[in-house]
Every structure is written in structure tokens, then in C-alpha cells.
């Protein structure tokens, strides 16, 4: 694939965790843009895994294991394999998206139920298999303090649901002075935010900062857009998940910059 100037003149801050930011940063540079790494989330192991070990003790009796993220896979599967020596054969697996399913395949799990369109809890819950859960035992693998809509809905459908929390998310930044200085220099047009938690971290630190009113926030789900839109910030939502859709979103912004 030849490099082009689709994003020429566009300076984009990427707020994903460092290990998840590489592909989009490379894509931005490939299209002639400037990618600025500014992670608003970092993934950290737990200090104590006793509660997690208790949660997986009856994994062989469970019907479904649902994985919220690649991090949930990477922080859970090694412990499951260490405890049982293999992945319990009775388990059915579900994941929020393709990347999480791909991560499960690295541990030998190849039959994974995933949504077909948007990759979120609501779309997973819409699948027929997630309606047929009465009296089923379901373990949701996630980080500490995630959204509860998945568990609450499955419980309302008659399932027995527990969480197995295997990592925590922290904000590695103390302020947004770095982004402010980039904007002052004319080197910040857009900020990519791909999780609601990262958005909350950004808004908590930046508050009503002038720079934030002048950049465009590019997000990959309408839910992430809700809070900044309430504050009157400029927000673009991608048409689909994935890096290609984000680049397309950024290209519309680049075109509007040229037009102005």
C-alpha cells in the first residue's frame, strides 16, 4: 500500500494505551499525518488475585465465559491454564469484538460468539444465544469496575452471572499541559478517544480548557460522544469500529481544514 497525503497537515493525539496505539499511529503517519502519543489509560495487573481465583474456581461448571477485551484475555487465560491445565471443554465463549476473539485464539479458543455489526455489550446482547440464558452460569471476564449493562441484562433474562476481574485501568497522565502546548504551537487538530473511561479522564483533567474547544474529538462509538457533546465540544463519530474507519473520519476533518 502506497503512502499518501490524505491526512497531510493534521496533528492527531492518540489516547489509547501504549500497546494498543501502534497500529493507528502507523496508519496516521502512513497517510501523511502527525501522530502524537498521549495515553489516557494504562493497564495494570491486580495487586491481589484471590478474588479472581475464587471467581474461576467453578469455571468447569459454567456455561458461558464472556470476555470484554483483549486485556481480559491476556490477564485471565494464563491463570485459567495454570489452574486447570487446559481450557474447560464445557465452556462456550463470547467476546465483544474480533480483536478479543483473535486474542482468545492465541490460547487455543477458536469457537467464539461475537457481534456482527458494532462491537459493544448491547450488540452482543442482541444475539439469539444471549437470549437463551435462563438458569445458565455465566462468568464475565473484565477489568475492575467496567459497565454493568451486560451483567444486568443477562440476569434479567434468568442467568446466574459473576465477574472475574483480572486487571485494572489507571490514568498515566497528571494533566493535559502537553496537549495544550501542542495546540499553542499549532500542532494539534484532533484527539482520538476510543473508550468512555479515557474520555472521562480527558474531560476531568482538561475541564473547560481553551485548547479543548478548538480541537475535534474523534471517537468510535456514539456512547463515547455523549459526554463531550453535552459540554459543547466538537466531536466526530466513526461509521464503524476499526482503524480504517478512524482514518476515514480523520480524512473528512483534514478536508475541512484545507477548505477553511
mmCIF file of C-alpha atoms in Angstrom:
data_model
loop_
_atom_site.group_PDB
_atom_site.id
_atom_site.type_symbol
_atom_site.label_atom_id
_atom_site.label_comp_id
_atom_site.label_asym_id
_atom_site.label_seq_id
_atom_site.Cartn_x
_atom_site.Cartn_y
_atom_site.Cartn_z
ATOM 1 C CA UNK A 1 0.000 0.000 0.000
ATOM 2 C CA UNK A 2 1.487 3.307 -1.100
ATOM 3 C CA UNK A 3 1.762 6.171 1.328
ATOM 4 C CA UNK A 4 -0.365 9.214 0.522
ATOM 5 C CA UNK A 5 -1.100 12.693 1.889
ATOM 6 C CA UNK A 6 -4.703 12.042 2.926
ATOM 7 C CA UNK A 7 -4.009 13.471 6.395
ATOM 8 C CA UNK A 8 -1.330 15.988 5.450
ATOM 9 C CA UNK A 9 -1.169 18.866 7.927
ATOM 10 C CA UNK A 10 -3.256 17.026 10.527
ATOM 11 C CA UNK A 11 -1.803 16.627 14.038
ATOM 12 C CA UNK A 12 -3.612 13.901 15.959
ATOM 13 C CA UNK A 13 -3.246 12.900 19.606
ATOM 14 C CA UNK A 14 -3.869 9.179 20.208
ATOM 15 C CA UNK A 15 -5.080 8.382 23.725
ATOM 16 C CA UNK A 16 -5.148 4.580 23.581
ATOM 17 C CA UNK A 17 -2.944 2.528 25.941
ATOM 18 C CA UNK A 18 0.602 2.395 24.517
ATOM 19 C CA UNK A 19 0.435 -1.251 23.423
ATOM 20 C CA UNK A 20 -2.859 -0.656 21.589
ATOM 21 C CA UNK A 21 -1.888 2.613 19.896
ATOM 22 C CA UNK A 22 0.763 1.378 17.475
ATOM 23 C CA UNK A 23 -1.482 0.425 14.533
ATOM 24 C CA UNK A 24 -3.454 3.676 14.388
ATOM 25 C CA UNK A 25 -0.290 5.777 14.886
ATOM 26 C CA UNK A 26 1.363 3.974 11.960
ATOM 27 C CA UNK A 27 -1.756 4.485 9.821
ATOM 28 C CA UNK A 28 -1.852 8.218 10.589
ATOM 29 C CA UNK A 29 1.843 8.631 9.685
ATOM 30 C CA UNK A 30 1.345 6.495 6.546
ATOM 31 C CA UNK A 31 -1.326 8.924 5.345
ATOM 32 C CA UNK A 32 0.902 11.956 5.943
ATOM 33 C CA UNK A 33 -0.416 12.989 9.347
ATOM 34 C CA UNK A 34 1.397 13.548 12.630
ATOM 35 C CA UNK A 35 0.539 11.063 15.406
ATOM 36 C CA UNK A 36 1.082 12.242 18.989
ATOM 37 C CA UNK A 37 1.038 9.528 21.645
ATOM 38 C CA UNK A 38 -0.819 10.633 24.784
ATOM 39 C CA UNK A 39 -2.212 7.537 26.554
ATOM 40 C CA UNK A 40 -5.122 8.249 28.891
ATOM 41 C CA UNK A 41 -5.350 4.651 30.039
ATOM 42 C CA UNK A 42 -2.734 2.167 31.158
ATOM 43 C CA UNK A 43 -3.413 -1.448 32.007
ATOM 44 C CA UNK A 44 -2.058 -2.726 35.299
ATOM 45 C CA UNK A 45 -2.199 -6.196 36.894
ATOM 46 C CA UNK A 46 -4.015 -6.520 40.208
ATOM 47 C CA UNK A 47 -2.064 -6.493 43.463
ATOM 48 C CA UNK A 48 -4.069 -9.475 44.694
ATOM 49 C CA UNK A 49 -5.740 -12.237 42.627
ATOM 50 C CA UNK A 50 -7.570 -14.051 45.446
ATOM 51 C CA UNK A 51 -10.997 -12.770 44.379
ATOM 52 C CA UNK A 52 -10.261 -13.660 40.750
ATOM 53 C CA UNK A 53 -9.162 -17.180 41.750
ATOM 54 C CA UNK A 54 -12.408 -17.618 43.691
ATOM 55 C CA UNK A 55 -14.399 -16.466 40.663
ATOM 56 C CA UNK A 56 -12.816 -19.058 38.352
ATOM 57 C CA UNK A 57 -12.919 -21.922 40.904
ATOM 58 C CA UNK A 58 -16.155 -23.275 39.372
ATOM 59 C CA UNK A 59 -15.262 -22.474 35.771
ATOM 60 C CA UNK A 60 -15.735 -26.122 34.794
ATOM 61 C CA UNK A 61 -19.394 -25.814 35.857
ATOM 62 C CA UNK A 62 -20.014 -22.593 33.924
ATOM 63 C CA UNK A 63 -21.913 -22.433 30.623
ATOM 64 C CA UNK A 64 -20.504 -19.223 29.158
ATOM 65 C CA UNK A 65 -17.311 -17.198 29.534
ATOM 66 C CA UNK A 66 -17.656 -13.680 28.117
ATOM 67 C CA UNK A 67 -14.524 -11.610 27.501
ATOM 68 C CA UNK A 68 -14.844 -7.827 27.380
ATOM 69 C CA UNK A 69 -11.406 -7.007 25.945
ATOM 70 C CA UNK A 70 -8.039 -8.317 24.806
ATOM 71 C CA UNK A 71 -6.707 -7.269 28.211
ATOM 72 C CA UNK A 72 -9.285 -9.522 29.891
ATOM 73 C CA UNK A 73 -7.977 -12.408 27.791
ATOM 74 C CA UNK A 74 -4.299 -11.730 28.462
ATOM 75 C CA UNK A 75 -4.735 -11.298 32.207
ATOM 76 C CA UNK A 76 -7.108 -14.256 32.651
ATOM 77 C CA UNK A 77 -6.223 -17.124 30.303
ATOM 78 C CA UNK A 78 -2.718 -17.766 31.701
ATOM 79 C CA UNK A 79 -4.253 -18.132 35.192
ATOM 80 C CA UNK A 80 -7.019 -20.382 33.884
ATOM 81 C CA UNK A 81 -4.499 -22.598 32.097
ATOM 82 C CA UNK A 82 -2.290 -22.713 35.177
ATOM 83 C CA UNK A 83 -5.228 -23.759 37.374
ATOM 84 C CA UNK A 84 -6.926 -26.317 35.103
ATOM 85 C CA UNK A 85 -4.081 -27.305 32.775
ATOM 86 C CA UNK A 86 -6.396 -26.642 29.806
ATOM 87 C CA UNK A 87 -9.419 -24.608 28.833
ATOM 88 C CA UNK A 88 -12.514 -26.316 30.356
ATOM 89 C CA UNK A 89 -14.201 -28.171 27.482
ATOM 90 C CA UNK A 90 -17.770 -27.452 28.617
ATOM 91 C CA UNK A 91 -17.347 -23.688 28.216
ATOM 92 C CA UNK A 92 -18.855 -21.644 25.431
ATOM 93 C CA UNK A 93 -17.015 -18.407 24.695
ATOM 94 C CA UNK A 94 -18.262 -14.974 23.696
ATOM 95 C CA UNK A 95 -16.308 -11.770 23.065
ATOM 96 C CA UNK A 96 -17.216 -8.144 22.413
ATOM 97 C CA UNK A 97 -15.254 -7.966 19.135
ATOM 98 C CA UNK A 98 -12.924 -9.525 16.573
ATOM 99 C CA UNK A 99 -9.699 -8.439 18.295
ATOM 100 C CA UNK A 100 -10.736 -10.099 21.554
ATOM 101 C CA UNK A 101 -11.726 -13.276 19.687
ATOM 102 C CA UNK A 102 -8.380 -13.210 17.882
ATOM 103 C CA UNK A 103 -6.595 -12.925 21.234
ATOM 104 C CA UNK A 104 -8.552 -15.938 22.547
ATOM 105 C CA UNK A 105 -7.404 -17.946 19.520
ATOM 106 C CA UNK A 106 -3.793 -17.480 20.666
ATOM 107 C CA UNK A 107 -4.742 -19.571 23.713
ATOM 108 C CA UNK A 108 -6.445 -22.276 21.633
ATOM 109 C CA UNK A 109 -10.020 -20.961 21.843
ATOM 110 C CA UNK A 110 -11.395 -20.857 18.300
ATOM 111 C CA UNK A 111 -15.186 -21.081 18.632
ATOM 112 C CA UNK A 112 -16.152 -17.614 19.852
ATOM 113 C CA UNK A 113 -19.511 -15.854 19.604
ATOM 114 C CA UNK A 114 -19.092 -12.210 18.569
ATOM 115 C CA UNK A 115 -21.460 -9.435 17.408
ATOM 116 C CA UNK A 116 -21.723 -8.831 13.661
ATOM 117 C CA UNK A 117 -22.012 -5.051 13.443
ATOM 118 C CA UNK A 118 -20.977 -2.723 16.261
ATOM 119 C CA UNK A 119 -18.742 -4.260 18.884
ATOM 120 C CA UNK A 120 -20.310 -3.461 22.245
ATOM 121 C CA UNK A 121 -22.328 -5.065 25.030
ATOM 122 C CA UNK A 122 -25.677 -4.073 23.519
ATOM 123 C CA UNK A 123 -24.919 -5.728 20.162
ATOM 124 C CA UNK A 124 -23.685 -8.901 21.845
ATOM 125 C CA UNK A 125 -26.860 -8.992 23.946
ATOM 126 C CA UNK A 126 -28.965 -8.806 20.775
ATOM 127 C CA UNK A 127 -27.680 -12.206 19.565
ATOM 128 C CA UNK A 128 -30.059 -15.163 19.903
ATOM 129 C CA UNK A 129 -27.586 -17.118 22.069
ATOM 130 C CA UNK A 130 -27.595 -14.339 24.675
ATOM 131 C CA UNK A 131 -31.389 -14.529 24.937
ATOM 132 C CA UNK A 132 -31.287 -18.258 25.698
ATOM 133 C CA UNK A 133 -29.574 -17.977 29.087
ATOM 134 C CA UNK A 134 -32.196 -18.877 31.685
ATOM 135 C CA UNK A 135 -30.525 -20.796 34.556
ATOM 136 C CA UNK A 136 -27.176 -20.642 32.712
ATOM 137 C CA UNK A 137 -23.994 -19.869 34.662
ATOM 138 C CA UNK A 138 -22.071 -17.009 33.045
ATOM 139 C CA UNK A 139 -18.687 -15.555 34.005
ATOM 140 C CA UNK A 140 -17.791 -12.119 32.625
ATOM 141 C CA UNK A 141 -14.044 -11.508 32.374
ATOM 142 C CA UNK A 142 -13.206 -7.814 32.551
ATOM 143 C CA UNK A 143 -11.180 -5.103 34.300
ATOM 144 C CA UNK A 144 -12.123 -3.692 37.683
ATOM 145 C CA UNK A 145 -15.238 -1.519 37.559
ATOM 146 C CA UNK A 146 -16.466 -1.902 33.984
ATOM 147 C CA UNK A 147 -20.009 -1.254 32.729
ATOM 148 C CA UNK A 148 -22.780 -3.361 34.260
ATOM 149 C CA UNK A 149 -25.281 -3.372 31.380
ATOM 150 C CA UNK A 150 -24.153 -6.814 30.170
ATOM 151 C CA UNK A 151 -24.477 -8.484 33.571
ATOM 152 C CA UNK A 152 -27.719 -6.694 34.471
ATOM 153 C CA UNK A 153 -29.399 -7.680 31.204
ATOM 154 C CA UNK A 154 -28.284 -11.320 31.398
ATOM 155 C CA UNK A 155 -29.541 -11.513 34.994
ATOM 156 C CA UNK A 156 -32.896 -10.100 33.890
ATOM 157 C CA UNK A 157 -33.061 -12.976 31.382
ATOM 158 C CA UNK A 158 -32.603 -15.520 34.174
ATOM 159 C CA UNK A 159 -28.852 -16.142 34.070
ATOM 160 C CA UNK A 160 -26.548 -16.530 37.074
ATOM 161 C CA UNK A 161 -23.761 -14.015 36.461
ATOM 162 C CA UNK A 162 -20.472 -13.344 38.248
ATOM 163 C CA UNK A 163 -17.495 -11.162 37.357
ATOM 164 C CA UNK A 164 -13.900 -12.296 37.099
ATOM 165 C CA UNK A 165 -11.876 -9.063 37.218
ATOM 166 C CA UNK A 166 -8.262 -9.624 36.212
ATOM 167 C CA UNK A 167 -6.721 -6.163 35.671
ATOM 168 C CA UNK A 168 -7.269 -2.502 36.417
ATOM 169 C CA UNK A 169 -7.108 0.661 34.352
ATOM 170 C CA UNK A 170 -5.174 3.688 35.547
ATOM 171 C CA UNK A 171 -4.637 7.162 34.095
ATOM 172 C CA UNK A 172 -0.900 7.619 33.460
ATOM 173 C CA UNK A 173 -1.254 11.398 32.936
ATOM 174 C CA UNK A 174 -1.422 14.081 35.646
ATOM 175 C CA UNK A 175 -2.588 16.966 33.413
ATOM 176 C CA UNK A 176 -3.100 17.991 29.772
ATOM 177 C CA UNK A 177 -0.386 20.652 29.665
ATOM 178 C CA UNK A 178 1.443 18.697 26.923
ATOM 179 C CA UNK A 179 -1.613 18.816 24.640
ATOM 180 C CA UNK A 180 -2.187 22.488 25.470
ATOM 181 C CA UNK A 181 1.365 23.367 24.436
ATOM 182 C CA UNK A 182 0.983 21.363 21.204
ATOM 183 C CA UNK A 183 -2.180 23.312 20.400
ATOM 184 C CA UNK A 184 -0.473 26.642 21.225
ATOM 185 C CA UNK A 185 2.221 25.716 18.681
ATOM 186 C CA UNK A 186 -0.432 24.940 16.061
ATOM 187 C CA UNK A 187 0.412 21.238 16.275
ATOM 188 C CA UNK A 188 -2.887 19.760 17.499
ATOM 189 C CA UNK A 189 -6.084 19.427 15.454
ATOM 190 C CA UNK A 190 -7.705 16.241 16.722
ATOM 191 C CA UNK A 191 -7.745 13.819 19.643
ATOM 192 C CA UNK A 192 -8.704 10.160 19.165
ATOM 193 C CA UNK A 193 -10.595 8.733 22.154
ATOM 194 C CA UNK A 194 -11.837 5.138 21.935
ATOM 195 C CA UNK A 195 -13.199 4.448 25.413
ATOM 196 C CA UNK A 196 -15.647 6.204 27.728
ATOM 197 C CA UNK A 197 -13.185 5.935 30.594
ATOM 198 C CA UNK A 198 -10.427 7.660 28.607
ATOM 199 C CA UNK A 199 -12.920 10.398 27.678
ATOM 200 C CA UNK A 200 -13.792 10.929 31.347
ATOM 201 C CA UNK A 201 -10.073 11.138 32.180
ATOM 202 C CA UNK A 202 -9.550 13.727 29.446
ATOM 203 C CA UNK A 203 -12.509 15.895 30.490
ATOM 204 C CA UNK A 204 -11.650 15.617 34.203
ATOM 205 C CA UNK A 205 -8.122 16.913 33.564
ATOM 206 C CA UNK A 206 -8.810 19.432 30.797
ATOM 207 C CA UNK A 207 -12.072 20.827 32.153
ATOM 208 C CA UNK A 208 -13.029 23.971 30.260
ATOM 209 C CA UNK A 209 -9.555 24.462 28.731
ATOM 210 C CA UNK A 210 -9.479 26.688 25.666
ATOM 211 C CA UNK A 211 -7.450 24.209 23.594
ATOM 212 C CA UNK A 212 -10.137 21.538 24.025
ATOM 213 C CA UNK A 213 -12.746 23.838 22.483
ATOM 214 C CA UNK A 214 -10.642 24.234 19.338
ATOM 215 C CA UNK A 215 -9.755 20.612 18.563
ATOM 216 C CA UNK A 216 -12.026 17.849 17.258
ATOM 217 C CA UNK A 217 -12.562 14.734 19.344
ATOM 218 C CA UNK A 218 -12.719 11.633 17.112
ATOM 219 C CA UNK A 219 -14.488 8.697 18.755
ATOM 220 C CA UNK A 220 -15.530 5.234 17.572
ATOM 221 C CA UNK A 221 -18.878 4.890 19.350
ATOM 222 C CA UNK A 222 -21.837 7.201 19.914
ATOM 223 C CA UNK A 223 -21.744 6.420 23.644
ATOM 224 C CA UNK A 224 -18.257 7.952 23.951
ATOM 225 C CA UNK A 225 -19.513 11.101 22.214
ATOM 226 C CA UNK A 226 -22.327 11.761 24.693
ATOM 227 C CA UNK A 227 -20.334 13.494 27.448
ATOM 228 C CA UNK A 228 -18.208 15.850 25.280
ATOM 229 C CA UNK A 229 -21.290 16.797 23.240
ATOM 230 C CA UNK A 230 -23.029 17.819 26.483
ATOM 231 C CA UNK A 231 -20.134 20.231 27.079
ATOM 232 C CA UNK A 232 -20.423 21.601 23.555
ATOM 233 C CA UNK A 233 -17.126 20.222 22.241
ATOM 234 C CA UNK A 234 -16.565 19.300 18.585
ATOM 235 C CA UNK A 235 -16.981 15.554 18.110
ATOM 236 C CA UNK A 236 -16.836 13.227 15.092
ATOM 237 C CA UNK A 237 -18.077 9.627 15.390
ATOM 238 C CA UNK A 238 -16.713 6.944 13.048
ATOM 239 C CA UNK A 239 -19.128 4.998 10.850
ATOM 240 C CA UNK A 240 -17.697 1.666 12.065
ATOM 241 C CA UNK A 241 -15.135 0.284 14.519
ATOM 242 C CA UNK A 242 -11.513 -0.234 13.457
ATOM 243 C CA UNK A 243 -8.576 1.823 12.246
ATOM 244 C CA UNK A 244 -9.799 2.178 8.640
ATOM 245 C CA UNK A 245 -12.992 3.902 9.782
ATOM 246 C CA UNK A 246 -10.987 6.174 12.081
ATOM 247 C CA UNK A 247 -8.690 7.193 9.200
ATOM 248 C CA UNK A 248 -11.765 7.929 7.067
ATOM 249 C CA UNK A 249 -13.141 10.067 9.902
ATOM 250 C CA UNK A 250 -9.844 11.953 10.187
ATOM 251 C CA UNK A 251 -9.716 12.458 6.401
ATOM 252 C CA UNK A 252 -13.044 14.341 6.483
ATOM 253 C CA UNK A 253 -11.534 16.565 9.152
ATOM 254 C CA UNK A 254 -8.373 17.087 7.061
ATOM 255 C CA UNK A 255 -10.505 18.098 4.056
ATOM 256 C CA UNK A 256 -12.470 20.605 6.127
ATOM 257 C CA UNK A 257 -9.195 22.106 7.422
ATOM 258 C CA UNK A 258 -7.999 22.599 3.834
ATOM 259 C CA UNK A 259 -11.360 24.107 2.865
ATOM 260 C CA UNK A 260 -11.075 26.617 5.685
#
